[in-house]
């Protein structure tokens, strides 16, 4: 029974421009490291081939160094690799695939599926039917030719494509490069290996998205896996998810209304690990002591994890009466503090009173520090 590894959406060369340079470089490096882990996984799982369902590269113009590093990473598995162009690295007349070929860096055991024609893998007993993209978007189902293409008797037919199976992905997802949901059945495929959706997803027993092996976005869509697939002519394939990803991406949104809400956020931050990438969004209100605790926790977490971005625009400062008294703001300044606090907490919320309140309290706290405004250790 042939066995292969199904993976996709490596997007080597991705720049991660939304992050600070030190984080962006490490996240880009993690994608190459994931390929090295895939090669080791293919060797350890004793697969007959590795099928990559598109978007090997993130762009059509990459440095020679990046291309060479990618093909060097494939050396960890000596069996056949089949690399399919996707929408990010379509098989253009002049593009990243032609650059790799011109450099002469594509190893002999790596098959570039640049044309819609069968690729025979005798050592694996497989015939791969690829549907390479030759432009970023198409309105036609490029897998249609699978249905009428004969293959030698006794060989297992496997499809390889990159696109969108309509009706199975979230409605908000754009749907270029359509793929028929029943293509595996219509084309008599033992398995259809798909790429483009970055999460691991089963369409039907013979059709799967593997997802990207290294998570690269905050959407919780089951990224970070490769699929080990055992296929035969008649029985359904046996599909096993194997962990590959290094980083975990968290998007955490919380509204703070009571002190226990802040305690829960601080405990959550305390549990994050070095390889975590975090998008934290907070709304609600905090008193001065709570804000000091939060700022301390954010600083400590940012130093510990791979990346932390926090959005606090929806968080209003709501000093208690005792905290306002401790600022020793008498007369007009005291009245202004109270007015700003009330305005910041009165719907509809406006950022201006909240910002003014924060600036004024910070100035007063520098002149009149008090125990209530001192940072408190996080859990």
Tab-separated table of C-alpha atoms in Angstrom:
chain	number	residue	atom	x	y	z
A	1	UNK	CA	0.000	0.000	0.000
A	2	UNK	CA	1.631	3.296	-1.093
A	3	UNK	CA	2.213	5.862	1.624
A	4	UNK	CA	2.905	9.546	1.113
A	5	UNK	CA	3.069	12.813	3.008
A	6	UNK	CA	0.605	15.539	1.987
A	7	UNK	CA	1.600	19.129	2.754
A	8	UNK	CA	1.015	22.566	1.243
A	9	UNK	CA	1.295	26.334	1.624
A	10	UNK	CA	4.888	26.589	2.773
A	11	UNK	CA	5.093	30.145	1.388
A	12	UNK	CA	8.861	30.312	1.628
A	13	UNK	CA	10.046	33.906	1.458
A	14	UNK	CA	7.105	35.433	3.290
A	15	UNK	CA	8.185	38.763	4.783
A	16	UNK	CA	5.752	39.183	7.753
A	17	UNK	CA	5.866	42.940	7.281
A	18	UNK	CA	3.268	43.615	9.995
A	19	UNK	CA	5.784	42.562	12.652
A	20	UNK	CA	8.927	44.164	14.007
A	21	UNK	CA	12.034	43.107	12.038
A	22	UNK	CA	13.410	40.861	14.779
A	23	UNK	CA	10.140	38.888	14.920
A	24	UNK	CA	9.627	38.901	11.154
A	25	UNK	CA	13.024	37.329	10.492
A	26	UNK	CA	12.450	34.543	13.006
A	27	UNK	CA	8.983	33.763	11.651
A	28	UNK	CA	10.374	33.589	8.110
A	29	UNK	CA	13.145	31.266	9.293
A	30	UNK	CA	10.540	29.048	10.968
A	31	UNK	CA	9.009	28.291	7.574
A	32	UNK	CA	12.283	26.871	6.284
A	33	UNK	CA	12.740	24.953	9.522
A	34	UNK	CA	9.282	23.443	8.993
A	35	UNK	CA	10.409	22.054	5.627
A	36	UNK	CA	13.404	20.455	7.319
A	37	UNK	CA	11.045	18.868	9.850
A	38	UNK	CA	8.842	17.621	7.021
A	39	UNK	CA	11.838	15.941	5.394
A	40	UNK	CA	12.732	14.265	8.684
A	41	UNK	CA	9.107	13.263	9.185
A	42	UNK	CA	8.932	11.726	5.712
A	43	UNK	CA	12.027	9.712	6.488
A	44	UNK	CA	10.842	8.608	9.919
A	45	UNK	CA	7.367	7.678	8.680
A	46	UNK	CA	8.933	5.745	5.791
A	47	UNK	CA	6.733	7.358	3.174
A	48	UNK	CA	7.163	6.691	-0.526
A	49	UNK	CA	6.784	10.319	-1.614
A	50	UNK	CA	5.971	13.852	-0.455
A	51	UNK	CA	3.269	15.787	-2.320
A	52	UNK	CA	3.205	19.572	-1.904
A	53	UNK	CA	-0.134	21.073	-2.993
A	54	UNK	CA	0.922	24.546	-4.047
A	55	UNK	CA	2.342	27.812	-2.690
A	56	UNK	CA	5.783	26.406	-2.055
A	57	UNK	CA	6.979	30.007	-2.412
A	58	UNK	CA	5.287	33.218	-1.316
A	59	UNK	CA	6.277	35.356	-4.293
A	60	UNK	CA	7.589	35.223	-7.841
A	61	UNK	CA	10.785	37.125	-7.070
A	62	UNK	CA	12.995	35.723	-4.319
A	63	UNK	CA	16.691	35.838	-3.603
A	64	UNK	CA	18.962	33.093	-4.881
A	65	UNK	CA	19.942	32.361	-1.295
A	66	UNK	CA	16.317	31.717	-0.305
A	67	UNK	CA	15.779	29.379	-3.263
A	68	UNK	CA	18.951	27.435	-2.552
A	69	UNK	CA	18.054	27.077	1.122
A	70	UNK	CA	14.643	25.655	0.243
A	71	UNK	CA	16.024	22.962	-2.054
A	72	UNK	CA	18.760	22.143	0.451
A	73	UNK	CA	16.031	21.576	3.059
A	74	UNK	CA	14.557	18.849	0.845
A	75	UNK	CA	17.720	16.766	1.042
A	76	UNK	CA	16.618	15.280	4.354
A	77	UNK	CA	14.292	12.930	2.459
A	78	UNK	CA	15.808	11.101	-0.502
A	79	UNK	CA	12.510	9.879	-1.956
A	80	UNK	CA	10.501	11.768	-4.572
A	81	UNK	CA	9.019	15.196	-3.882
A	82	UNK	CA	6.293	16.633	-6.139
A	83	UNK	CA	6.021	20.438	-5.936
A	84	UNK	CA	2.927	22.119	-7.389
A	85	UNK	CA	2.668	25.833	-8.289
A	86	UNK	CA	-0.142	27.639	-6.455
A	87	UNK	CA	-1.585	31.138	-6.629
A	88	UNK	CA	1.428	32.761	-4.920
A	89	UNK	CA	3.982	30.955	-7.094
A	90	UNK	CA	2.052	30.250	-10.306
A	91	UNK	CA	3.990	28.704	-13.193
A	92	UNK	CA	4.549	31.916	-15.120
A	93	UNK	CA	6.742	32.215	-18.195
A	94	UNK	CA	9.224	34.132	-16.043
A	95	UNK	CA	8.908	33.427	-12.360
A	96	UNK	CA	10.305	31.691	-9.335
A	97	UNK	CA	10.174	28.171	-10.820
A	98	UNK	CA	12.058	29.236	-13.948
A	99	UNK	CA	14.601	30.993	-11.744
A	100	UNK	CA	15.215	27.783	-9.812
A	101	UNK	CA	15.631	25.786	-13.010
A	102	UNK	CA	18.003	28.327	-14.523
A	103	UNK	CA	20.139	28.193	-11.385
A	104	UNK	CA	20.318	24.408	-11.733
A	105	UNK	CA	19.449	23.851	-8.075
A	106	UNK	CA	16.473	21.493	-8.414
A	107	UNK	CA	17.614	18.027	-7.206
A	108	UNK	CA	16.956	14.985	-9.360
A	109	UNK	CA	14.455	13.524	-6.862
A	110	UNK	CA	12.309	16.691	-6.932
A	111	UNK	CA	9.557	16.801	-9.563
A	112	UNK	CA	8.225	20.226	-10.550
A	113	UNK	CA	4.571	19.836	-11.576
A	114	UNK	CA	4.596	22.804	-13.962
A	115	UNK	CA	2.283	21.275	-16.561
A	116	UNK	CA	-1.051	19.421	-16.364
A	117	UNK	CA	0.298	15.997	-17.191
A	118	UNK	CA	0.685	12.767	-15.195
A	119	UNK	CA	3.815	12.326	-13.080
A	120	UNK	CA	4.709	8.662	-12.568
A	121	UNK	CA	6.512	7.692	-9.360
A	122	UNK	CA	7.513	4.064	-9.968
A	123	UNK	CA	9.166	3.600	-6.576
A	124	UNK	CA	5.931	4.652	-4.886
A	125	UNK	CA	3.490	2.943	-7.246
A	126	UNK	CA	1.737	6.289	-7.707
A	127	UNK	CA	0.626	8.382	-10.651
A	128	UNK	CA	0.156	12.006	-9.613
A	129	UNK	CA	-2.293	14.110	-11.633
A	130	UNK	CA	-1.347	17.768	-10.984
A	131	UNK	CA	-3.380	20.907	-11.661
A	132	UNK	CA	-0.747	23.666	-11.611
A	133	UNK	CA	-1.853	27.282	-11.648
A	134	UNK	CA	-0.344	29.233	-14.526
A	135	UNK	CA	-1.815	32.511	-13.271
A	136	UNK	CA	-2.790	33.751	-9.838
A	137	UNK	CA	-6.542	33.379	-10.339
A	138	UNK	CA	-8.723	31.426	-12.729
A	139	UNK	CA	-12.471	30.882	-12.939
A	140	UNK	CA	-12.076	27.395	-14.405
A	141	UNK	CA	-11.661	24.122	-12.534
A	142	UNK	CA	-8.162	23.044	-13.509
A	143	UNK	CA	-8.748	19.535	-12.144
A	144	UNK	CA	-11.355	18.712	-14.809
A	145	UNK	CA	-8.792	16.968	-17.012
A	146	UNK	CA	-8.314	14.314	-14.312
A	147	UNK	CA	-11.663	12.722	-15.255
A	148	UNK	CA	-10.629	11.612	-18.733
A	149	UNK	CA	-6.917	10.906	-18.280
A	150	UNK	CA	-5.987	7.200	-18.328
A	151	UNK	CA	-3.186	5.848	-16.176
A	152	UNK	CA	-1.402	2.466	-16.282
A	153	UNK	CA	-3.241	-0.440	-14.705
A	154	UNK	CA	-2.061	-1.300	-11.213
A	155	UNK	CA	-0.928	2.232	-10.347
A	156	UNK	CA	-2.704	4.312	-7.710
A	157	UNK	CA	-4.141	7.617	-8.999
A	158	UNK	CA	-3.656	10.666	-6.775
A	159	UNK	CA	-4.688	14.237	-7.601
A	160	UNK	CA	-2.766	17.356	-6.584
A	161	UNK	CA	-4.418	20.785	-6.736
A	162	UNK	CA	-4.523	24.265	-5.224
A	163	UNK	CA	-7.772	26.182	-4.917
A	164	UNK	CA	-11.169	26.474	-3.305
A	165	UNK	CA	-13.758	23.727	-2.893
A	166	UNK	CA	-16.932	25.795	-2.918
A	167	UNK	CA	-19.431	25.209	-0.166
A	168	UNK	CA	-16.901	23.825	2.313
A	169	UNK	CA	-14.954	26.913	3.366
A	170	UNK	CA	-16.258	29.975	5.244
A	171	UNK	CA	-18.511	32.208	3.145
A	172	UNK	CA	-16.190	35.178	3.718
A	173	UNK	CA	-13.375	33.410	1.854
A	174	UNK	CA	-12.909	34.503	-1.750
A	175	UNK	CA	-13.387	31.606	-4.133
A	176	UNK	CA	-11.068	31.836	-7.147
A	177	UNK	CA	-9.506	28.683	-8.595
A	178	UNK	CA	-12.583	26.478	-8.044
A	179	UNK	CA	-12.334	22.731	-7.464
A	180	UNK	CA	-15.276	20.332	-7.674
A	181	UNK	CA	-16.046	18.740	-4.323
A	182	UNK	CA	-16.652	15.349	-5.995
A	183	UNK	CA	-13.534	15.428	-8.190
A	184	UNK	CA	-11.942	12.433	-6.450
A	185	UNK	CA	-14.987	10.293	-7.181
A	186	UNK	CA	-15.466	11.550	-10.755
A	187	UNK	CA	-11.793	11.057	-11.645
A	188	UNK	CA	-11.457	7.722	-9.826
A	189	UNK	CA	-8.786	9.119	-7.539
A	190	UNK	CA	-7.594	7.246	-4.481
A	191	UNK	CA	-6.944	10.660	-2.921
A	192	UNK	CA	-7.049	14.349	-3.831
A	193	UNK	CA	-4.390	16.428	-2.036
A	194	UNK	CA	-5.370	20.088	-1.791
A	195	UNK	CA	-3.691	23.340	-0.850
A	196	UNK	CA	-4.750	26.988	-0.444
A	197	UNK	CA	-6.790	26.774	2.783
A	198	UNK	CA	-4.194	27.125	5.547
A	199	UNK	CA	-5.936	24.808	7.997
A	200	UNK	CA	-6.230	21.037	8.036
A	201	UNK	CA	-9.694	20.183	6.705
A	202	UNK	CA	-11.449	17.048	5.467
A	203	UNK	CA	-13.766	17.652	2.502
A	204	UNK	CA	-14.642	13.976	2.157
A	205	UNK	CA	-12.848	10.724	2.863
A	206	UNK	CA	-10.739	11.040	-0.309
A	207	UNK	CA	-10.264	14.832	-0.378
A	208	UNK	CA	-8.288	16.802	2.206
A	209	UNK	CA	-6.603	20.131	2.774
A	210	UNK	CA	-3.392	19.586	4.731
A	211	UNK	CA	-3.053	23.229	5.743
A	212	UNK	CA	0.242	25.026	6.201
A	213	UNK	CA	2.798	23.121	8.320
A	214	UNK	CA	3.837	26.287	10.164
A	215	UNK	CA	0.977	28.527	11.418
A	216	UNK	CA	1.107	32.001	9.927
A	217	UNK	CA	-2.073	33.819	10.996
A	218	UNK	CA	-4.363	34.285	13.954
A	219	UNK	CA	-7.355	32.487	12.463
A	220	UNK	CA	-8.016	29.324	14.475
A	221	UNK	CA	-8.156	26.906	11.548
A	222	UNK	CA	-6.107	23.865	12.594
A	223	UNK	CA	-2.796	24.863	11.020
A	224	UNK	CA	0.554	23.244	11.826
A	225	UNK	CA	0.070	19.699	10.512
A	226	UNK	CA	1.088	17.378	7.703
A	227	UNK	CA	-0.985	14.405	6.589
A	228	UNK	CA	0.376	10.893	6.275
A	229	UNK	CA	-1.788	9.093	3.744
A	230	UNK	CA	-1.920	5.355	3.047
A	231	UNK	CA	-3.773	4.631	-0.194
A	232	UNK	CA	-4.985	1.627	-2.168
A	233	UNK	CA	-7.149	1.035	-5.230
A	234	UNK	CA	-10.392	0.191	-3.510
A	235	UNK	CA	-10.393	0.965	0.230
A	236	UNK	CA	-10.719	4.545	1.496
A	237	UNK	CA	-7.368	6.156	2.314
A	238	UNK	CA	-6.050	6.095	5.860
A	239	UNK	CA	-5.239	9.688	6.821
A	240	UNK	CA	-3.219	10.574	9.921
A	241	UNK	CA	-2.474	14.109	11.119
A	242	UNK	CA	1.144	14.603	12.184
A	243	UNK	CA	2.272	17.712	14.136
A	244	UNK	CA	4.862	19.918	12.455
A	245	UNK	CA	4.362	23.542	13.534
A	246	UNK	CA	6.630	25.370	15.959
A	247	UNK	CA	4.695	28.560	16.706
A	248	UNK	CA	1.246	28.945	18.164
A	249	UNK	CA	-0.802	31.975	17.137
A	250	UNK	CA	-3.316	33.323	19.634
A	251	UNK	CA	-5.980	35.944	19.150
A	252	UNK	CA	-7.514	36.804	22.524
A	253	UNK	CA	-10.284	39.368	22.949
A	254	UNK	CA	-11.676	40.210	26.392
A	255	UNK	CA	-13.953	42.851	27.903
A	256	UNK	CA	-12.863	43.902	31.400
A	257	UNK	CA	-15.769	44.771	33.666
A	258	UNK	CA	-14.781	43.446	37.105
A	259	UNK	CA	-11.414	42.782	38.797
A	260	UNK	CA	-11.653	39.051	38.161
A	261	UNK	CA	-11.681	39.745	34.382
A	262	UNK	CA	-8.235	41.328	34.668
A	263	UNK	CA	-7.013	38.471	36.870
A	264	UNK	CA	-8.022	36.014	34.151
A	265	UNK	CA	-6.175	37.986	31.449
A	266	UNK	CA	-3.013	38.186	33.554
A	267	UNK	CA	-3.154	34.448	34.231
A	268	UNK	CA	-3.608	33.797	30.501
A	269	UNK	CA	-0.599	35.968	29.639
A	270	UNK	CA	1.463	34.236	32.318
A	271	UNK	CA	0.845	30.867	30.603
A	272	UNK	CA	2.087	31.938	27.153
A	273	UNK	CA	5.280	30.310	25.911
A	274	UNK	CA	8.401	31.442	24.043
A	275	UNK	CA	7.135	30.414	20.583
A	276	UNK	CA	3.728	32.080	20.936
A	277	UNK	CA	2.552	34.886	18.642
A	278	UNK	CA	-0.179	36.909	20.364
A	279	UNK	CA	-2.813	39.415	19.306
A	280	UNK	CA	-4.477	40.716	22.501
A	281	UNK	CA	-7.501	43.007	22.269
A	282	UNK	CA	-8.982	44.489	25.427
A	283	UNK	CA	-12.122	46.522	25.999
A	284	UNK	CA	-13.890	47.711	29.106
A	285	UNK	CA	-12.484	49.688	32.025
A	286	UNK	CA	-9.603	49.603	34.500
A	287	UNK	CA	-8.727	51.537	37.614
A	288	UNK	CA	-5.206	52.875	38.117
A	289	UNK	CA	-3.970	49.837	40.011
A	290	UNK	CA	-5.384	47.523	37.356
A	291	UNK	CA	-3.726	49.487	34.571
A	292	UNK	CA	-0.367	49.281	36.360
A	293	UNK	CA	-0.754	45.513	36.729
A	294	UNK	CA	-1.669	45.159	33.071
A	295	UNK	CA	1.275	47.244	31.847
A	296	UNK	CA	3.686	45.179	33.939
A	297	UNK	CA	2.252	41.925	32.580
A	298	UNK	CA	2.392	43.154	28.979
A	299	UNK	CA	6.032	44.146	29.353
A	300	UNK	CA	7.005	40.806	30.869
A	301	UNK	CA	5.062	38.839	28.248
A	302	UNK	CA	6.508	40.820	25.350
A	303	UNK	CA	10.003	39.981	26.558
A	304	UNK	CA	9.186	36.273	26.850
A	305	UNK	CA	7.155	35.352	23.739
A	306	UNK	CA	7.953	35.474	20.033
A	307	UNK	CA	5.610	38.421	19.413
A	308	UNK	CA	2.922	40.340	21.302
A	309	UNK	CA	0.705	43.020	19.871
A	310	UNK	CA	-1.920	44.539	22.124
A	311	UNK	CA	-4.849	46.740	21.148
A	312	UNK	CA	-6.102	48.734	24.127
A	313	UNK	CA	-8.058	51.469	22.340
A	314	UNK	CA	-11.324	50.170	23.741
A	315	UNK	CA	-10.066	50.208	27.328
A	316	UNK	CA	-11.196	53.143	29.459
A	317	UNK	CA	-9.412	54.377	32.560
A	318	UNK	CA	-11.768	54.493	35.545
A	319	UNK	CA	-9.915	55.587	38.694
A	320	UNK	CA	-11.694	54.899	41.963
A	321	UNK	CA	-12.555	57.740	44.322
A	322	UNK	CA	-9.754	56.635	46.644
A	323	UNK	CA	-7.269	56.676	43.762
A	324	UNK	CA	-8.325	60.165	42.757
A	325	UNK	CA	-7.953	61.343	46.344
A	326	UNK	CA	-4.480	59.820	46.524
A	327	UNK	CA	-3.417	62.009	43.581
A	328	UNK	CA	-3.869	65.116	45.793
A	329	UNK	CA	-5.617	66.905	42.961
A	330	UNK	CA	-7.545	69.740	44.639
A	331	UNK	CA	-9.604	72.526	43.184
A	332	UNK	CA	-9.922	72.812	39.437
A	333	UNK	CA	-7.604	69.849	38.682
A	334	UNK	CA	-9.645	67.567	40.925
A	335	UNK	CA	-12.864	68.684	39.271
A	336	UNK	CA	-11.313	68.133	35.833
A	337	UNK	CA	-10.233	64.610	36.750
A	338	UNK	CA	-13.753	63.725	37.847
A	339	UNK	CA	-15.276	65.245	34.703
A	340	UNK	CA	-12.850	63.374	32.438
A	341	UNK	CA	-13.566	60.106	34.232
A	342	UNK	CA	-17.305	60.566	33.832
A	343	UNK	CA	-16.957	61.535	30.169
A	344	UNK	CA	-14.727	58.542	29.428
A	345	UNK	CA	-17.299	56.172	30.915
A	346	UNK	CA	-20.425	57.746	29.450
A	347	UNK	CA	-21.712	56.234	26.186
A	348	UNK	CA	-21.074	56.804	23.397
A	349	UNK	CA	-17.450	56.245	24.291
A	350	UNK	CA	-14.923	58.743	22.981
A	351	UNK	CA	-11.166	58.212	23.089
A	352	UNK	CA	-10.432	61.887	23.777
A	353	UNK	CA	-11.548	62.073	27.447
A	354	UNK	CA	-9.912	58.708	28.151
A	355	UNK	CA	-6.615	59.852	26.627
A	356	UNK	CA	-6.733	63.144	28.489
A	357	UNK	CA	-7.516	61.342	31.741
A	358	UNK	CA	-4.587	58.973	31.245
A	359	UNK	CA	-2.156	61.813	30.532
A	360	UNK	CA	-3.303	63.848	33.514
A	361	UNK	CA	-3.222	60.947	35.970
A	362	UNK	CA	0.235	59.880	34.770
A	363	UNK	CA	1.522	63.405	35.366
A	364	UNK	CA	0.010	63.543	38.853
A	365	UNK	CA	1.271	60.061	39.743
A	366	UNK	CA	4.839	61.103	38.961
A	367	UNK	CA	4.490	63.880	41.532
A	368	UNK	CA	2.384	61.955	44.060
A	369	UNK	CA	3.149	58.219	43.808
A	370	UNK	CA	0.975	56.090	46.027
A	371	UNK	CA	0.698	52.415	46.955
A	372	UNK	CA	-2.519	52.106	44.969
A	373	UNK	CA	-0.732	53.106	41.760
A	374	UNK	CA	2.290	50.867	42.183
A	375	UNK	CA	2.648	47.857	39.858
A	376	UNK	CA	1.523	44.560	41.317
A	377	UNK	CA	3.320	41.345	40.428
A	378	UNK	CA	1.551	39.176	37.860
A	379	UNK	CA	0.706	35.554	38.656
